Structure formats: C-alpha cells, structure tokens
PDB file of C-alpha atoms and ligand atoms in Angstrom:
ATOM      1  CA  MET A  13    -227.079-113.595 -85.476  1.00  0.00           C
ATOM      2  CA  ASN A  14    -225.273-109.862 -83.420  1.00  0.00           C
ATOM      3  CA  LYS A  15    -223.705-106.851 -85.311  1.00  0.00           C
ATOM      4  CA  LEU A  16    -220.341-105.761 -84.907  1.00  0.00           C
ATOM      5  CA  LEU A  17    -220.179-102.258 -85.387  1.00  0.00           C
ATOM      6  CA  THR A  18    -216.857-100.106 -85.210  1.00  0.00           C
ATOM      7  CA  LEU A  19    -216.455 -98.597 -82.993  1.00  0.00           C
ATOM      8  CA  SER A  20    -212.180 -99.000 -81.330  1.00  0.00           C
ATOM      9  CA  SER A  21    -211.733-101.038 -77.911  1.00  0.00           C
ATOM     10  CA  GLU A  22    -209.080-103.251 -78.575  1.00  0.00           C
ATOM     11  CA  PRO A  23    -210.030-105.262 -77.500  1.00  0.00           C
ATOM     12  CA  PHE A  24    -213.071-105.212 -76.448  1.00  0.00           C
ATOM     13  CA  LEU A  25    -215.800-105.807 -79.622  1.00  0.00           C
ATOM     14  CA  LEU A  26    -218.990-103.826 -79.451  1.00  0.00           C
ATOM     15  CA  PHE A  27    -221.833-105.828 -80.633  1.00  0.00           C
ATOM     16  CA  GLU A  28    -225.809-104.868 -81.510  1.00  0.00           C
ATOM     17  CA  ARG A  29    -228.914-106.401 -81.534  1.00  0.00           C
ATOM     18  CA  GLU A  30    -231.785-105.256 -81.176  1.00  0.00           C
ATOM     19  CA  GLY A  31    -231.250-101.486 -80.191  1.00  0.00           C
ATOM     20  CA  VAL A  32    -229.117-102.546 -77.344  1.00  0.00           C
ATOM     21  CA  SER A  33    -225.893-101.808 -77.772  1.00  0.00           C
ATOM     22  CA  TYR A  34    -222.629-103.801 -75.515  1.00  0.00           C
ATOM     23  CA  TYR A  35    -219.317-104.960 -75.464  1.00  0.00           C
ATOM     24  CA  ARG A  36    -218.343-108.550 -76.087  1.00  0.00           C
ATOM     25  CA  ALA A  37    -214.398-109.369 -74.495  1.00  0.00           C
ATOM     26  CA  PRO A  38    -212.348-111.875 -76.872  1.00  0.00           C
ATOM     27  CA  ASN A  39    -211.388-114.473 -74.297  1.00  0.00           C
ATOM     28  CA  LEU A  40    -214.399-115.891 -72.804  1.00  0.00           C
ATOM     29  CA  LEU A  41    -215.338-118.143 -74.583  1.00  0.00           C
ATOM     30  CA  VAL A  42    -219.428-118.186 -72.853  1.00  0.00           C
ATOM     31  CA  PRO A  43    -221.961-115.732 -74.067  1.00  0.00           C
ATOM     32  CA  HIS A  44    -221.102-112.494 -71.309  1.00  0.00           C
ATOM     33  CA  GLY A  45    -222.072-108.885 -72.040  1.00  0.00           C
ATOM     34  CA  PHE A  46    -220.705-105.286 -70.438  1.00  0.00           C
ATOM     35  CA  SER A  47    -223.781-103.409 -71.025  1.00  0.00           C
ATOM     36  CA  THR A  48    -224.451 -99.924 -72.024  1.00  0.00           C
ATOM     37  CA  ARG A  49    -226.386 -96.809 -71.540  1.00  0.00           C
ATOM     38  CA  LEU A  50    -227.572 -97.904 -75.281  1.00  0.00           C
ATOM     39  CA  GLY A  51    -231.013 -99.570 -76.074  1.00  0.00           C
ATOM     40  CA  GLY A  52    -232.898 -98.635 -73.432  1.00  0.00           C
ATOM     41  CA  ILE A  53    -237.008 -96.710 -73.023  1.00  0.00           C
ATOM     42  CA  SER A  54    -236.201 -94.991 -70.688  1.00  0.00           C
ATOM     43  CA  ALA A  55    -236.839 -91.242 -70.669  1.00  0.00           C
ATOM     44  CA  LYS A  56    -235.090 -89.408 -68.561  1.00  0.00           C
ATOM     45  CA  GLN A  57    -232.317 -87.234 -69.685  1.00  0.00           C
ATOM     46  CA  TYR A  58    -230.026 -89.094 -66.868  1.00  0.00           C
ATOM     47  CA  LEU A  59    -231.648 -92.269 -67.795  1.00  0.00           C
ATOM     48  CA  LYS A  60    -231.413 -92.506 -71.103  1.00  0.00           C
ATOM     49  CA  SER A  61    -231.512 -94.626 -72.164  1.00  0.00           C
ATOM     50  CA  LEU A  62    -230.893 -98.819 -70.442  1.00  0.00           C
ATOM     51  CA  ASN A  63    -230.909 -97.398 -67.344  1.00  0.00           C
ATOM     52  CA  LEU A  64    -230.244-101.269 -65.512  1.00  0.00           C
ATOM     53  CA  ALA A  65    -230.716-100.782 -61.613  1.00  0.00           C
ATOM     54  CA  TYR A  66    -233.537-100.578 -59.139  1.00  0.00           C
ATOM     55  CA  GLY A  67    -233.714 -96.920 -57.313  1.00  0.00           C
ATOM     56  CA  ARG A  68    -232.785 -94.538 -60.139  1.00  0.00           C
ATOM     57  CA  GLY A  69    -235.142 -92.933 -61.738  1.00  0.00           C
ATOM     58  CA  ASP A  70    -237.387 -95.406 -63.662  1.00  0.00           C
ATOM     59  CA  ASP A  71    -240.547 -97.849 -62.729  1.00  0.00           C
ATOM     60  CA  ALA A  72    -239.969-100.634 -62.064  1.00  0.00           C
ATOM     61  CA  SER A  73    -241.708-101.978 -64.655  1.00  0.00           C
ATOM     62  CA  VAL A  74    -238.770 -99.900 -67.062  1.00  0.00           C
ATOM     63  CA  VAL A  75    -235.285-101.353 -65.746  1.00  0.00           C
ATOM     64  CA  GLU A  76    -237.392-104.971 -66.415  1.00  0.00           C
ATOM     65  CA  GLU A  77    -238.010-104.429 -69.916  1.00  0.00           C
ATOM     66  CA  ASN A  78    -234.860-102.456 -69.951  1.00  0.00           C
ATOM     67  CA  GLN A  79    -233.552-106.115 -68.331  1.00  0.00           C
ATOM     68  CA  ARG A  80    -235.572-108.445 -70.673  1.00  0.00           C
ATOM     69  CA  ARG A  81    -234.085-105.899 -73.621  1.00  0.00           C
ATOM     70  CA  PHE A  82    -230.287-106.556 -72.389  1.00  0.00           C
ATOM     71  CA  PHE A  83    -231.118-110.350 -71.735  1.00  0.00           C
ATOM     72  CA  HIS A  84    -232.740-111.657 -74.755  1.00  0.00           C
ATOM     73  CA  ALA A  85    -229.102-108.945 -76.422  1.00  0.00           C
ATOM     74  CA  VAL A  86    -227.584-111.063 -74.904  1.00  0.00           C
ATOM     75  CA  PHE A  87    -228.099-114.297 -74.216  1.00  0.00           C
ATOM     76  CA  ASP A  88    -231.758-114.766 -75.972  1.00  0.00           C
ATOM     77  CA  CYS A  89    -233.351-115.216 -72.885  1.00  0.00           C
ATOM     78  CA  ASP A  90    -236.669-113.624 -71.473  1.00  0.00           C
ATOM     79  CA  ASP A  91    -236.795-114.175 -68.665  1.00  0.00           C
ATOM     80  CA  LEU A  92    -235.868-112.513 -65.976  1.00  0.00           C
ATOM     81  CA  SER A  93    -236.363-114.821 -63.457  1.00  0.00           C
ATOM     82  CA  CYS A  94    -233.083-116.176 -65.165  1.00  0.00           C
ATOM     83  CA  ALA A  95    -230.740-113.135 -63.826  1.00  0.00           C
ATOM     84  CA  ALA A  96    -229.473-113.419 -60.215  1.00  0.00           C
ATOM     85  CA  ARG A  97    -229.293-110.313 -59.708  1.00  0.00           C
ATOM     86  CA  ARG A  98    -228.734-107.815 -56.033  1.00  0.00           C
ATOM     87  CA  GLU A  99    -228.205-104.602 -55.109  1.00  0.00           C
ATOM     88  CA  GLN A 100    -223.036-104.315 -54.855  1.00  0.00           C
ATOM     89  CA  ILE A 101    -222.756-102.687 -51.639  1.00  0.00           C
ATOM     90  CA  HIS A 102    -218.980-101.959 -52.324  1.00  0.00           C
ATOM     91  CA  SER A 103    -217.994-105.539 -49.891  1.00  0.00           C
ATOM     92  CA  ALA A 104    -215.741-108.532 -51.213  1.00  0.00           C
ATOM     93  CA  ASP A 105    -219.074-110.219 -50.631  1.00  0.00           C
ATOM     94  CA  ILE A 106    -219.201-112.918 -52.852  1.00  0.00           C
ATOM     95  CA  GLU A 107    -221.916-115.955 -53.153  1.00  0.00           C
ATOM     96  CA  TYR A 108    -222.743-119.348 -55.445  1.00  0.00           C
ATOM     97  CA  VAL A 109    -225.533-119.374 -56.360  1.00  0.00           C
ATOM     98  CA  SER A 110    -227.265-122.464 -58.267  1.00  0.00           C
ATOM     99  CA  ARG A 111    -230.450-120.607 -59.700  1.00  0.00           C
ATOM    100  CA  GLY A 112    -231.840-116.669 -60.688  1.00  0.00           C
ATOM    101  CA  GLY A 113    -233.172-114.445 -58.548  1.00  0.00           C
ATOM    102  CA  ILE A 114    -233.077-111.516 -56.286  1.00  0.00           C
ATOM    103  CA  TYR A 115    -230.634-112.640 -53.395  1.00  0.00           C
ATOM    104  CA  PRO A 116    -229.408-110.088 -50.826  1.00  0.00           C
ATOM    105  CA  PRO A 117    -226.863-106.957 -51.606  1.00  0.00           C
ATOM    106  CA  GLY A 118    -223.454-107.984 -52.049  1.00  0.00           C
ATOM    107  CA  ASP A 119    -220.607-107.736 -54.783  1.00  0.00           C
ATOM    108  CA  GLY A 120    -220.171-110.397 -56.987  1.00  0.00           C
ATOM    109  CA  PHE A 121    -222.249-114.100 -57.792  1.00  0.00           C
ATOM    110  CA  TYR A 122    -220.371-117.141 -59.436  1.00  0.00           C
ATOM    111  CA  THR A 123    -221.671-121.072 -60.328  1.00  0.00           C
ATOM    112  CA  ASP A 124    -220.705-124.038 -62.215  1.00  0.00           C
ATOM    113  CA  THR A 125    -224.851-124.296 -63.505  1.00  0.00           C
ATOM    114  CA  PRO A 126    -225.902-123.800 -67.009  1.00  0.00           C
ATOM    115  CA  GLY A 127    -228.839-121.815 -67.111  1.00  0.00           C
ATOM    116  CA  VAL A 128    -227.400-119.636 -64.849  1.00  0.00           C
ATOM    117  CA  ILE A 129    -227.107-115.712 -66.044  1.00  0.00           C
ATOM    118  CA  LEU A 130    -224.581-114.110 -63.173  1.00  0.00           C
ATOM    119  CA  THR A 131    -224.994-110.150 -63.254  1.00  0.00           C
ATOM    120  CA  VAL A 132    -223.767-107.218 -61.421  1.00  0.00           C
ATOM    121  CA  LYS A 133    -224.569-103.962 -61.905  1.00  0.00           C
ATOM    122  CA  ILE A 134    -221.974-100.850 -61.866  1.00  0.00           C
ATOM    123  CA  ALA A 135    -221.473 -97.152 -63.274  1.00  0.00           C
ATOM    124  CA  ASP A 136    -217.582 -95.851 -62.632  1.00  0.00           C
ATOM    125  CA  CYS A 137    -216.874 -99.075 -60.896  1.00  0.00           C
ATOM    126  CA  VAL A 138    -214.983-102.268 -62.418  1.00  0.00           C
ATOM    127  CA  PRO A 139    -217.105-105.530 -63.594  1.00  0.00           C
ATOM    128  CA  ILE A 140    -215.287-107.623 -63.608  1.00  0.00           C
ATOM    129  CA  LEU A 141    -215.569-111.858 -65.155  1.00  0.00           C
ATOM    130  CA  LEU A 142    -214.214-114.868 -64.797  1.00  0.00           C
ATOM    131  CA  PHE A 143    -214.267-117.769 -66.884  1.00  0.00           C
ATOM    132  CA  ASP A 144    -213.741-121.032 -66.690  1.00  0.00           C
ATOM    133  CA  PRO A 145    -212.864-122.764 -69.721  1.00  0.00           C
ATOM    134  CA  LYS A 146    -211.711-126.782 -68.663  1.00  0.00           C
ATOM    135  CA  LYS A 147    -214.258-126.942 -64.977  1.00  0.00           C
ATOM    136  CA  LYS A 148    -216.873-124.527 -66.394  1.00  0.00           C
ATOM    137  CA  LEU A 149    -217.478-122.541 -63.721  1.00  0.00           C
ATOM    138  CA  ILE A 150    -217.664-118.888 -63.895  1.00  0.00           C
ATOM    139  CA  ALA A 151    -218.360-115.814 -62.003  1.00  0.00           C
ATOM    140  CA  ALA A 152    -219.036-112.296 -61.752  1.00  0.00           C
ATOM    141  CA  LEU A 153    -217.729-109.547 -60.040  1.00  0.00           C
ATOM    142  CA  HIS A 154    -218.618-105.792 -58.759  1.00  0.00           C
ATOM    143  CA  ALA A 155    -215.469-104.052 -58.010  1.00  0.00           C
ATOM    144  CA  GLY A 156    -215.087-100.551 -56.499  1.00  0.00           C
ATOM    145  CA  TRP A 157    -212.021 -99.407 -54.911  1.00  0.00           C
ATOM    146  CA  ARG A 158    -213.220-100.459 -51.531  1.00  0.00           C
ATOM    147  CA  GLY A 159    -214.138-104.073 -52.312  1.00  0.00           C
ATOM    148  CA  THR A 160    -210.728-104.130 -54.261  1.00  0.00           C
ATOM    149  CA  VAL A 161    -208.787-102.817 -51.617  1.00  0.00           C
ATOM    150  CA  SER A 162    -210.073-105.654 -49.709  1.00  0.00           C
ATOM    151  CA  GLY A 163    -209.581-108.936 -52.205  1.00  0.00           C
ATOM    152  CA  ILE A 164    -213.040-109.325 -53.962  1.00  0.00           C
ATOM    153  CA  ALA A 165    -210.301-111.071 -58.035  1.00  0.00           C
ATOM    154  CA  ARG A 166    -208.412-112.497 -55.486  1.00  0.00           C
ATOM    155  CA  LYS A 167    -211.272-114.034 -53.666  1.00  0.00           C
ATOM    156  CA  GLY A 168    -213.723-114.633 -57.102  1.00  0.00           C
ATOM    157  CA  VAL A 169    -210.299-116.827 -58.311  1.00  0.00           C
ATOM    158  CA  GLU A 170    -209.492-118.612 -54.808  1.00  0.00           C
ATOM    159  CA  ALA A 171    -213.371-119.490 -55.021  1.00  0.00           C
ATOM    160  CA  LEU A 172    -213.054-120.735 -58.963  1.00  0.00           C
ATOM    161  CA  CYS A 173    -210.489-122.858 -57.406  1.00  0.00           C
ATOM    162  CA  ALA A 174    -212.557-124.017 -54.506  1.00  0.00           C
ATOM    163  CA  MET A 175    -214.952-125.705 -57.281  1.00  0.00           C
ATOM    164  CA  GLY A 176    -211.741-127.153 -58.475  1.00  0.00           C
ATOM    165  CA  ALA A 177    -210.060-124.521 -61.204  1.00  0.00           C
ATOM    166  CA  ASP A 178    -206.830-124.008 -61.590  1.00  0.00           C
ATOM    167  CA  PRO A 179    -206.188-120.513 -61.236  1.00  0.00           C
ATOM    168  CA  ALA A 180    -203.903-120.444 -64.901  1.00  0.00           C
ATOM    169  CA  ASP A 181    -207.021-122.087 -66.725  1.00  0.00           C
ATOM    170  CA  ILE A 182    -208.760-118.748 -65.722  1.00  0.00           C
ATOM    171  CA  GLN A 183    -210.259-116.154 -68.658  1.00  0.00           C
ATOM    172  CA  VAL A 184    -210.718-113.196 -67.151  1.00  0.00           C
ATOM    173  CA  ALA A 185    -211.996-109.575 -68.468  1.00  0.00           C
ATOM    174  CA  VAL A 186    -212.335-106.497 -66.980  1.00  0.00           C
ATOM    175  CA  GLY A 187    -215.449-103.995 -68.541  1.00  0.00           C
ATOM    176  CA  THR A 188    -215.381-100.867 -68.900  1.00  0.00           C
ATOM    177  CA  SER A 189    -214.627 -98.218 -66.088  1.00  0.00           C
ATOM    178  CA  ILE A 190    -213.361 -95.133 -64.679  1.00  0.00           C
ATOM    179  CA  ARG A 191    -209.784 -94.664 -65.565  1.00  0.00           C
ATOM    180  CA  PRO A 192    -206.702 -92.794 -63.841  1.00  0.00           C
ATOM    181  CA  CYS A 193    -207.673 -89.377 -65.811  1.00  0.00           C
ATOM    182  CA  CYS A 194    -210.845 -89.014 -64.482  1.00  0.00           C
ATOM    183  CA  TYR A 195    -210.351 -90.267 -61.297  1.00  0.00           C
ATOM    184  CA  GLU A 196    -209.376 -87.684 -58.816  1.00  0.00           C
ATOM    185  CA  VAL A 197    -208.580 -88.417 -55.552  1.00  0.00           C
ATOM    186  CA  ARG A 198    -207.821 -86.820 -52.148  1.00  0.00           C
ATOM    187  CA  GLU A 199    -204.656 -87.939 -49.504  1.00  0.00           C
ATOM    188  CA  ASP A 200    -207.504 -90.251 -47.216  1.00  0.00           C
ATOM    189  CA  PHE A 201    -207.904 -91.783 -50.160  1.00  0.00           C
ATOM    190  CA  TYR A 202    -204.582 -93.041 -50.405  1.00  0.00           C
ATOM    191  CA  THR A 203    -204.533 -93.458 -46.659  1.00  0.00           C
ATOM    192  CA  ALA A 204    -206.890 -95.468 -46.956  1.00  0.00           C
ATOM    193  CA  VAL A 205    -205.225 -98.501 -50.329  1.00  0.00           C
ATOM    194  CA  LYS A 206    -202.283 -98.202 -48.500  1.00  0.00           C
ATOM    195  CA  ASP A 207    -203.780 -99.240 -44.956  1.00  0.00           C
ATOM    196  CA  SER A 208    -205.600-102.213 -46.660  1.00  0.00           C
ATOM    197  CA  CYS A 209    -202.700-103.860 -48.791  1.00  0.00           C
ATOM    198  CA  GLY A 210    -199.818-101.487 -48.599  1.00  0.00           C
ATOM    199  CA  GLU A 211    -197.087 -98.239 -48.907  1.00  0.00           C
ATOM    200  CA  THR A 212    -196.226 -99.212 -52.486  1.00  0.00           C
ATOM    201  CA  PHE A 213    -199.302-100.644 -53.516  1.00  0.00           C
ATOM    202  CA  ALA A 214    -200.584 -97.385 -52.847  1.00  0.00           C
ATOM    203  CA  ALA A 215    -198.139 -96.023 -54.415  1.00  0.00           C
ATOM    204  CA  ARG A 216    -197.882 -97.990 -57.161  1.00  0.00           C
ATOM    205  CA  PHE A 217    -201.330 -97.123 -57.845  1.00  0.00           C
ATOM    206  CA  VAL A 218    -202.527 -93.659 -56.455  1.00  0.00           C
ATOM    207  CA  THR A 219    -199.936 -91.969 -58.029  1.00  0.00           C
ATOM    208  CA  LEU A 220    -199.724 -88.137 -57.327  1.00  0.00           C
ATOM    209  CA  ARG A 221    -201.897 -86.029 -60.082  1.00  0.00           C
ATOM    210  CA  ASP A 222    -201.695 -81.935 -58.917  1.00  0.00           C
ATOM    211  CA  LYS A 223    -198.614 -81.003 -56.229  1.00  0.00           C
ATOM    212  CA  GLU A 224    -200.307 -77.846 -54.904  1.00  0.00           C
ATOM    213  CA  ALA A 225    -204.178 -79.288 -54.546  1.00  0.00           C
ATOM    214  CA  ASN A 226    -202.677 -82.391 -53.150  1.00  0.00           C
ATOM    215  CA  THR A 227    -204.869 -84.440 -55.569  1.00  0.00           C
ATOM    216  CA  PHE A 228    -204.119 -88.316 -57.019  1.00  0.00           C
ATOM    217  CA  SER A 229    -205.024 -90.400 -59.384  1.00  0.00           C
ATOM    218  CA  ALA A 230    -206.551 -93.642 -58.631  1.00  0.00           C
ATOM    219  CA  ASP A 231    -205.401 -96.720 -61.835  1.00  0.00           C
ATOM    220  CA  VAL A 232    -208.640 -99.460 -59.480  1.00  0.00           C
ATOM    221  CA  VAL A 233    -207.686-101.298 -62.656  1.00  0.00           C
ATOM    222  CA  GLY A 234    -204.370-101.303 -62.635  1.00  0.00           C
ATOM    223  CA  MET A 235    -204.700-102.632 -58.573  1.00  0.00           C
ATOM    224  CA  ASN A 236    -207.247-105.031 -60.417  1.00  0.00           C
ATOM    225  CA  LEU A 237    -205.254-106.187 -62.358  1.00  0.00           C
ATOM    226  CA  ALA A 238    -201.884-106.888 -59.980  1.00  0.00           C
ATOM    227  CA  ILE A 239    -204.278-108.928 -57.347  1.00  0.00           C
ATOM    228  CA  LEU A 240    -205.441-111.096 -60.020  1.00  0.00           C
ATOM    229  CA  LYS A 241    -201.577-111.970 -61.787  1.00  0.00           C
ATOM    230  CA  GLU A 242    -200.837-112.574 -57.536  1.00  0.00           C
ATOM    231  CA  ALA A 243    -203.561-114.950 -57.465  1.00  0.00           C
ATOM    232  CA  GLY A 244    -202.129-116.742 -60.685  1.00  0.00           C
ATOM    233  CA  VAL A 245    -203.574-115.661 -63.447  1.00  0.00           C
ATOM    234  CA  LYS A 246    -202.283-115.388 -66.302  1.00  0.00           C
ATOM    235  CA  LYS A 247    -201.547-112.064 -67.965  1.00  0.00           C
ATOM    236  CA  GLU A 248    -202.272-113.437 -71.388  1.00  0.00           C
ATOM    237  CA  ASN A 249    -205.694-114.934 -69.648  1.00  0.00           C
ATOM    238  CA  ILE A 250    -206.357-110.783 -69.112  1.00  0.00           C
ATOM    239  CA  SER A 251    -208.846-108.772 -71.577  1.00  0.00           C
ATOM    240  CA  VAL A 252    -208.799-104.881 -70.233  1.00  0.00           C
ATOM    241  CA  SER A 253    -211.333-102.581 -71.831  1.00  0.00           C
ATOM    242  CA  PRO A 254    -209.089 -99.382 -72.552  1.00  0.00           C
ATOM    243  CA  LEU A 255    -211.972 -97.224 -72.468  1.00  0.00           C
ATOM    244  CA  CYS A 256    -213.604 -94.940 -68.949  1.00  0.00           C
ATOM    245  CA  THR A 257    -216.636 -95.083 -68.423  1.00  0.00           C
ATOM    246  CA  ALA A 258    -216.772 -90.959 -67.537  1.00  0.00           C
ATOM    247  CA  CYS A 259    -214.860 -89.777 -70.663  1.00  0.00           C
ATOM    248  CA  HIS A 260    -217.635 -91.728 -72.690  1.00  0.00           C
ATOM    249  CA  GLY A 261    -220.671 -89.972 -71.743  1.00  0.00           C
ATOM    250  CA  ASP A 262    -222.389 -90.651 -75.036  1.00  0.00           C
ATOM    251  CA  LEU A 263    -221.972 -94.840 -74.603  1.00  0.00           C
ATOM    252  CA  PHE A 264    -221.871 -94.945 -70.725  1.00  0.00           C
ATOM    253  CA  PHE A 265    -223.288 -94.113 -67.241  1.00  0.00           C
ATOM    254  CA  SER A 266    -221.010 -92.033 -64.944  1.00  0.00           C
ATOM    255  CA  HIS A 267    -221.801 -91.802 -61.046  1.00  0.00           C
ATOM    256  CA  ARG A 268    -218.774 -88.955 -60.460  1.00  0.00           C
ATOM    257  CA  ALA A 269    -218.943 -87.105 -64.015  1.00  0.00           C
ATOM    258  CA  SER A 270    -222.759 -86.866 -63.577  1.00  0.00           C
ATOM    259  CA  GLY A 271    -221.971 -86.122 -60.267  1.00  0.00           C
ATOM    260  CA  GLY A 272    -224.689 -88.882 -59.040  1.00  0.00           C
ATOM    261  CA  GLN A 273    -227.443 -88.234 -61.107  1.00  0.00           C
ATOM    262  CA  ARG A 274    -227.230 -92.052 -63.883  1.00  0.00           C
ATOM    263  CA  GLY A 275    -228.193 -94.604 -65.046  1.00  0.00           C
ATOM    264  CA  THR A 276    -226.761 -97.910 -63.954  1.00  0.00           C
ATOM    265  CA  MET A 277    -225.217-101.119 -66.660  1.00  0.00           C
ATOM    266  CA  MET A 278    -224.824-104.050 -66.127  1.00  0.00           C
ATOM    267  CA  ALA A 279    -221.923-106.643 -66.183  1.00  0.00           C
ATOM    268  CA  ALA A 280    -223.416-111.236 -66.486  1.00  0.00           C
ATOM    269  CA  ILE A 281    -222.418-113.687 -68.389  1.00  0.00           C
ATOM    270  CA  MET A 282    -223.020-117.212 -68.554  1.00  0.00           C
ATOM    271  CA  LEU A 283    -222.741-120.720 -69.207  1.00  0.00           C
ATOM    272  CA  ASN A 284    -223.788-122.781 -71.812  1.00  0.00           C
TER     273      ASN A 284
HETATM  274 ZN1   ZN B  21    -211.750 -90.324 -68.134  1.00  0.00          ZN
END
C-alpha cells in the first residue's frame, strides 16, 4: 500500500511507493499522480533522479526505467505501451486517444477509454488533470504560458463537453508549477498576454514587480483558474498545488531555477 508522507502541500497529498514520491489531488477519484524528482535512477546531478523525458541527458533506457517506476507506483502498471506520451510544444493542441503509444508533438490528451494512461511532461509549466466522474472522461493538459493564453484549459473542458460532459461536473487538479514568487518576466510578456487575452486579463495576472527594472510577476496558475471558471468549471471542483517548482529544488525540476539544465516531471491520469 502506498504510504502518506508528511509535507505541507495542502490540499495535495504526497505519496511514496518504492522510493517514487508523487502527489495526488483530493478531488480526482481515479488513479493519477504528479511526479517529483525522487525515486528514479538518473545519475547526473541535475537529472537526479526521476527524469521522465528523452533528450535531457539520460540514455533512453534510463528514461524508460524511470517511466516504468512512476507508472508502477501510481497505476500499478509496468507496461509503458499503456501510456500515451508525446513531446510538448507550448501549443493548445489536444488529441483524443484510445490507446497508449508515442504520439506526434502536442500539449494534451483526452479519453473515455479505461486503462489508457494520459501523460504530460512539465518542469515549471502548469500540469492540469481533468476528470468527469459522471461521464467517465479524463484529460491531461500541459499549460505553458503560450498554451494558457491560447486557451488550452478551455479546449480541454470543451473536448470533454463534446463527449457529453457538463462543465459543472468536471473535477480539475492543477499541479505544481512555477509561481509568481519566481516567475519574473519582462514587458514583452505582458504585451503578449494583453494581445491574446486583453488588457484586463494581462493587468490581473502579470503584475509589476520592480518599477525601476520594469519587470513583472506572472501568475499562470491564476490565468488557468480564470479560464477554467469562465468555461463553467466550479471553483469548488478545482484543487491547486500550493507549491512552486522553483522554490523547491529538492523536490521538483525547474527549468528556470536550473537555467535550463534539468530533468522533466510528468502528470498522469487513467480511468479504471
Ligand atoms: Zn517560487
């Protein structure tokens, strides 16, 4: 049985199985997990130890053993072919899948098929998992700021609604990502958000940090919460990890905090 560790991440809970530590959200009553950097076999210091992505400096065999360990801990599954995986490209492209495998690049999956593990990879970007307990539908989304302002969260909700979901029934978990404390951006970021989502939206979520340096703090989680609510998801059906990837280098990989030399984490969900 997976055992519960004590670390303040309310409302998310940290679990550990055979060395693999991962978070669960309290409102997703299907198997799911948000990985940490703990429990894998990556040996390079900056990849230690649960790097779940190709192309970061690990041999493919190491990445696949790490993925196997993560899926084993969360889903009791040792077969990588059950997992839908793809490279993330900061788009709002999501795809329906009915089986595992490596898919062309994009930023999300959704399904009504039990036994298919949906995955997205992150290292500061916002992982979002959706579950409709009435219609038995799930989605996994990777919301970088570009995908966020392109509306990937809304698209995820709409995709489930096109399969019969009512947005008021959809449960959502927003995993650990970089938060405004560490997400310092410049005016071009503010302008890009304004151009996509309007002045009010930009002013709400990209706030002045240092007047002299003309820097801003970006709240990408806040953007996604607003977009989810706008799409009809109820506030009480959304759980959010309070942690920041860049603040907790011992637990998470952070692209920004590491200057880009880092491993990659995964969020994953499956209908049983
Ligand atoms: Zn931080």
